[in-house]
Amino acid sequence: MGYCKQIIGSKCCLSPLETSAAEKVAEWLNDLKVQMNFDAVYNLTAEEETYYIPEARKVSRIFGIVEIKTGKLIGVTGLHEIDHVSRHAMLGIYIGDPDYRNNGYGTEAVKLILDFGFNMLNLNNIALFVIEFNKRAIKVYEKCGFKHTGVKRKSKIFGDEKYDMLMMDILYDEFKSVYVKKVLNELKENN
């Protein structure tokens, strides 16, 4: 399956998520190690995911995270709950393929989706929720410029364990474009 390289970094690119990726995405979403980091619980089949992908694209911007060298789908990211009037959205991301975790792909994918949100969708605020024990993700978000803005206290429960969901956000003025403005400058120079 080929991917359209819409937003391109040095390690990975963002490509509109194809329905042909539904089986792989369903596999990742049903992995408890992936799912326990979300503010939701999934139980999806590949068939349900095939239906969900085009439906979600109607209200969200969903991308596959594709490793540049191999062209392999390694994760998913997206902007959800997009409000074009107040210019804000919620970010979601996961690296589904465990071989690509802790290698900088998540950090680059976050920067690419922020670039798309701020410089293509004209958003001013992008927020997310992260479970308190996901220290690696929190470090990635802080590295990308996110600030801690609130807590949904003890809102995620596994068995008898209760965890906080931390809210973080970033503003347009706090982000430096890594791709979109570079492409814009190249276009201006060539015209």
mmCIF file of C-alpha atoms in Angstrom:
data_model
loop_
_atom_site.group_PDB
_atom_site.id
_atom_site.type_symbol
_atom_site.label_atom_id
_atom_site.label_comp_id
_atom_site.label_asym_id
_atom_site.label_seq_id
_atom_site.Cartn_x
_atom_site.Cartn_y
_atom_site.Cartn_z
ATOM 1 C CA MET A 1 0.000 0.000 0.000
ATOM 2 C CA GLY A 2 1.431 3.362 -1.001
ATOM 3 C CA TYR A 3 1.103 6.504 1.055
ATOM 4 C CA CYS A 4 0.787 10.151 0.055
ATOM 5 C CA LYS A 5 3.553 12.073 1.807
ATOM 6 C CA GLN A 6 1.595 15.142 2.848
ATOM 7 C CA ILE A 7 3.677 16.497 5.734
ATOM 8 C CA ILE A 8 7.288 15.311 5.566
ATOM 9 C CA GLY A 9 9.922 15.152 8.285
ATOM 10 C CA SER A 10 13.357 13.573 8.273
ATOM 11 C CA LYS A 11 12.325 10.236 9.858
ATOM 12 C CA CYS A 12 8.621 10.026 9.132
ATOM 13 C CA CYS A 13 5.827 11.657 7.221
ATOM 14 C CA LEU A 14 2.113 12.084 7.729
ATOM 15 C CA SER A 15 -0.170 10.556 5.133
ATOM 16 C CA PRO A 16 -3.982 10.590 5.025
ATOM 17 C CA LEU A 17 -5.012 7.337 6.728
ATOM 18 C CA GLU A 18 -6.314 4.853 4.168
ATOM 19 C CA THR A 19 -9.114 2.391 4.909
ATOM 20 C CA SER A 20 -6.722 -0.314 3.712
ATOM 21 C CA ALA A 21 -4.836 0.257 6.988
ATOM 22 C CA ALA A 22 -7.885 -0.746 9.038
ATOM 23 C CA GLU A 23 -6.640 -4.211 9.954
ATOM 24 C CA LYS A 24 -3.306 -2.899 11.274
ATOM 25 C CA VAL A 25 -4.978 0.020 13.098
ATOM 26 C CA ALA A 26 -7.533 -2.308 14.728
ATOM 27 C CA GLU A 27 -4.679 -4.582 15.838
ATOM 28 C CA TRP A 28 -2.897 -1.639 17.473
ATOM 29 C CA LEU A 29 -6.033 -0.189 19.084
ATOM 30 C CA ASN A 30 -6.878 -3.538 20.649
ATOM 31 C CA ASP A 31 -3.375 -3.851 22.155
ATOM 32 C CA LEU A 32 -3.815 -3.077 25.848
ATOM 33 C CA LYS A 33 -0.293 -1.570 26.028
ATOM 34 C CA VAL A 34 -1.389 1.005 23.460
ATOM 35 C CA GLN A 35 -4.960 1.395 24.705
ATOM 36 C CA MET A 36 -4.169 2.026 28.357
ATOM 37 C CA ASN A 37 -2.597 5.342 27.350
ATOM 38 C CA PHE A 38 -5.854 6.641 25.849
ATOM 39 C CA ASP A 39 -8.754 8.432 27.462
ATOM 40 C CA ALA A 40 -11.039 5.759 25.960
ATOM 41 C CA VAL A 41 -11.392 1.991 25.714
ATOM 42 C CA TYR A 42 -11.555 0.291 22.308
ATOM 43 C CA ASN A 43 -12.845 -3.061 21.148
ATOM 44 C CA LEU A 44 -12.815 -2.746 17.360
ATOM 45 C CA THR A 45 -12.664 -5.255 14.546
ATOM 46 C CA ALA A 46 -10.905 -4.493 11.261
ATOM 47 C CA GLU A 47 -14.357 -4.271 9.643
ATOM 48 C CA GLU A 48 -15.496 -1.655 12.169
ATOM 49 C CA GLU A 49 -12.268 0.287 11.689
ATOM 50 C CA THR A 50 -12.809 0.204 7.902
ATOM 51 C CA TYR A 51 -16.121 1.977 8.528
ATOM 52 C CA TYR A 52 -14.702 4.306 11.190
ATOM 53 C CA ILE A 53 -11.798 5.748 9.177
ATOM 54 C CA PRO A 54 -13.902 7.519 6.492
ATOM 55 C CA GLU A 55 -16.490 8.569 9.083
ATOM 56 C CA ALA A 56 -13.814 10.079 11.323
ATOM 57 C CA ARG A 57 -12.289 11.948 8.388
ATOM 58 C CA LYS A 58 -15.550 13.897 8.077
ATOM 59 C CA VAL A 59 -14.925 15.649 11.406
ATOM 60 C CA SER A 60 -11.226 15.028 12.155
ATOM 61 C CA ARG A 61 -7.904 15.163 10.341
ATOM 62 C CA ILE A 62 -6.427 11.684 10.690
ATOM 63 C CA PHE A 63 -3.003 10.685 9.393
ATOM 64 C CA GLY A 64 -0.950 7.549 9.247
ATOM 65 C CA ILE A 65 2.577 7.984 10.546
ATOM 66 C CA VAL A 66 4.802 6.466 7.871
ATOM 67 C CA GLU A 67 8.506 5.707 8.256
ATOM 68 C CA ILE A 68 10.274 7.485 5.385
ATOM 69 C CA LYS A 69 12.950 4.880 4.529
ATOM 70 C CA THR A 70 10.657 1.851 4.355
ATOM 71 C CA GLY A 71 7.261 3.423 3.623
ATOM 72 C CA LYS A 72 5.890 1.391 6.541
ATOM 73 C CA LEU A 73 2.869 2.518 8.564
ATOM 74 C CA ILE A 74 4.048 2.753 12.177
ATOM 75 C CA GLY A 75 1.326 4.735 13.932
ATOM 76 C CA VAL A 76 -1.567 7.149 13.743
ATOM 77 C CA THR A 77 -2.062 10.781 14.685
ATOM 78 C CA GLY A 78 -4.871 13.230 14.251
ATOM 79 C CA LEU A 79 -6.614 16.412 15.211
ATOM 80 C CA HIS A 80 -10.074 15.891 16.678
ATOM 81 C CA GLU A 81 -12.891 18.078 17.998
ATOM 82 C CA ILE A 82 -11.737 20.789 15.593
ATOM 83 C CA ASP A 83 -13.437 24.124 16.255
ATOM 84 C CA HIS A 84 -12.722 26.490 13.355
ATOM 85 C CA VAL A 85 -14.470 29.413 15.065
ATOM 86 C CA SER A 86 -12.476 29.323 18.303
ATOM 87 C CA ARG A 87 -9.516 27.814 16.418
ATOM 88 C CA HIS A 88 -8.701 24.872 18.666
ATOM 89 C CA ALA A 89 -8.490 21.073 18.459
ATOM 90 C CA MET A 90 -7.505 17.994 20.430
ATOM 91 C CA LEU A 91 -4.448 15.983 19.389
ATOM 92 C CA GLY A 92 -4.207 12.214 19.482
ATOM 93 C CA ILE A 93 -1.180 10.088 18.611
ATOM 94 C CA TYR A 94 0.247 6.640 19.073
ATOM 95 C CA ILE A 95 3.133 4.678 17.649
ATOM 96 C CA GLY A 96 1.473 1.304 17.171
ATOM 97 C CA ASP A 97 4.497 -0.644 15.977
ATOM 98 C CA PRO A 98 6.615 -1.357 19.088
ATOM 99 C CA ASP A 99 9.822 -1.517 17.005
ATOM 100 C CA TYR A 100 9.487 2.222 16.310
ATOM 101 C CA ARG A 101 8.838 3.437 19.868
ATOM 102 C CA ASN A 102 11.529 5.418 21.704
ATOM 103 C CA ASN A 103 13.342 6.309 18.477
ATOM 104 C CA GLY A 104 12.160 9.880 17.900
ATOM 105 C CA TYR A 105 9.287 9.051 15.545
ATOM 106 C CA GLY A 106 6.645 10.187 18.033
ATOM 107 C CA THR A 107 8.388 13.500 18.648
ATOM 108 C CA GLU A 108 8.711 14.196 14.935
ATOM 109 C CA ALA A 109 5.105 13.139 14.240
ATOM 110 C CA VAL A 110 3.846 15.502 16.971
ATOM 111 C CA LYS A 111 5.807 18.385 15.444
ATOM 112 C CA LEU A 112 4.430 17.565 11.986
ATOM 113 C CA ILE A 113 0.786 17.389 13.124
ATOM 114 C CA LEU A 114 1.226 20.648 15.066
ATOM 115 C CA ASP A 115 2.681 22.271 11.954
ATOM 116 C CA PHE A 116 -0.316 21.096 9.929
ATOM 117 C CA GLY A 117 -2.792 22.263 12.578
ATOM 118 C CA PHE A 118 -1.275 25.676 13.142
ATOM 119 C CA ASN A 119 -0.149 26.545 9.624
ATOM 120 C CA MET A 120 -2.667 24.769 7.384
ATOM 121 C CA LEU A 121 -5.828 24.728 9.532
ATOM 122 C CA ASN A 122 -5.065 28.121 11.136
ATOM 123 C CA LEU A 123 -5.596 26.813 14.663
ATOM 124 C CA ASN A 124 -4.474 28.814 17.686
ATOM 125 C CA ASN A 125 -4.624 26.163 20.430
ATOM 126 C CA ILE A 126 -3.997 22.422 20.287
ATOM 127 C CA ALA A 127 -4.565 20.399 23.456
ATOM 128 C CA LEU A 128 -4.324 16.776 24.540
ATOM 129 C CA PHE A 129 -4.869 14.452 27.467
ATOM 130 C CA VAL A 130 -2.163 12.059 28.662
ATOM 131 C CA ILE A 131 -2.348 9.531 31.489
ATOM 132 C CA GLU A 132 -0.139 10.453 34.425
ATOM 133 C CA PHE A 133 2.108 7.369 34.213
ATOM 134 C CA ASN A 134 3.008 7.822 30.537
ATOM 135 C CA LYS A 135 6.251 9.639 31.347
ATOM 136 C CA ARG A 136 7.746 9.111 27.870
ATOM 137 C CA ALA A 137 4.777 10.789 26.184
ATOM 138 C CA ILE A 138 4.774 13.657 28.679
ATOM 139 C CA LYS A 139 8.475 14.218 27.953
ATOM 140 C CA VAL A 140 7.781 14.227 24.182
ATOM 141 C CA TYR A 141 4.948 16.755 24.565
ATOM 142 C CA GLU A 142 7.064 19.023 26.768
ATOM 143 C CA LYS A 143 9.920 18.773 24.243
ATOM 144 C CA CYS A 144 7.482 19.883 21.512
ATOM 145 C CA GLY A 145 6.410 22.926 23.561
ATOM 146 C CA PHE A 146 3.253 21.742 25.327
ATOM 147 C CA LYS A 147 2.478 23.240 28.724
ATOM 148 C CA HIS A 148 0.606 21.570 31.599
ATOM 149 C CA THR A 149 -2.805 23.213 31.887
ATOM 150 C CA GLY A 150 -5.003 20.983 34.043
ATOM 151 C CA VAL A 151 -5.925 17.602 35.446
ATOM 152 C CA LYS A 152 -8.957 15.341 35.147
ATOM 153 C CA ARG A 153 -8.487 13.852 38.593
ATOM 154 C CA LYS A 154 -8.699 10.078 38.970
ATOM 155 C CA SER A 155 -10.677 9.877 35.728
ATOM 156 C CA LYS A 156 -9.041 6.748 34.297
ATOM 157 C CA ILE A 157 -9.687 3.521 36.179
ATOM 158 C CA PHE A 158 -8.139 0.098 35.619
ATOM 159 C CA GLY A 159 -9.461 -2.418 38.147
ATOM 160 C CA ASP A 160 -9.116 -0.692 41.505
ATOM 161 C CA GLU A 161 -6.364 1.707 40.343
ATOM 162 C CA LYS A 162 -7.344 5.324 39.591
ATOM 163 C CA TYR A 163 -5.180 7.659 37.514
ATOM 164 C CA ASP A 164 -5.201 11.331 36.618
ATOM 165 C CA MET A 165 -5.450 12.420 32.998
ATOM 166 C CA LEU A 166 -3.179 15.430 32.520
ATOM 167 C CA MET A 167 -4.240 18.139 30.100
ATOM 168 C CA MET A 168 -1.551 19.885 28.115
ATOM 169 C CA ASP A 169 -1.741 22.444 25.339
ATOM 170 C CA ILE A 170 0.324 24.576 23.019
ATOM 171 C CA LEU A 171 -0.468 27.869 21.297
ATOM 172 C CA TYR A 172 0.375 28.959 17.761
ATOM 173 C CA ASP A 173 2.819 31.583 19.099
ATOM 174 C CA GLU A 174 4.701 28.902 21.066
ATOM 175 C CA PHE A 175 5.384 26.696 18.033
ATOM 176 C CA LYS A 176 8.047 26.997 15.332
ATOM 177 C CA SER A 177 7.100 25.541 11.955
ATOM 178 C CA VAL A 178 9.254 22.604 10.876
ATOM 179 C CA TYR A 179 7.825 21.923 7.438
ATOM 180 C CA VAL A 180 4.918 24.047 6.212
ATOM 181 C CA LYS A 181 6.721 27.403 6.302
ATOM 182 C CA LYS A 182 9.760 25.817 4.617
ATOM 183 C CA VAL A 183 7.539 24.664 1.731
ATOM 184 C CA LEU A 184 5.891 28.105 1.564
ATOM 185 C CA ASN A 185 9.283 29.833 1.387
ATOM 186 C CA GLU A 186 10.417 27.453 -1.387
ATOM 187 C CA LEU A 187 7.249 28.248 -3.339
ATOM 188 C CA LYS A 188 7.761 31.999 -2.947
ATOM 189 C CA GLU A 189 11.398 31.757 -4.065
ATOM 190 C CA ASN A 190 10.465 29.749 -7.178
ATOM 191 C CA ASN A 191 7.725 32.119 -8.343
#
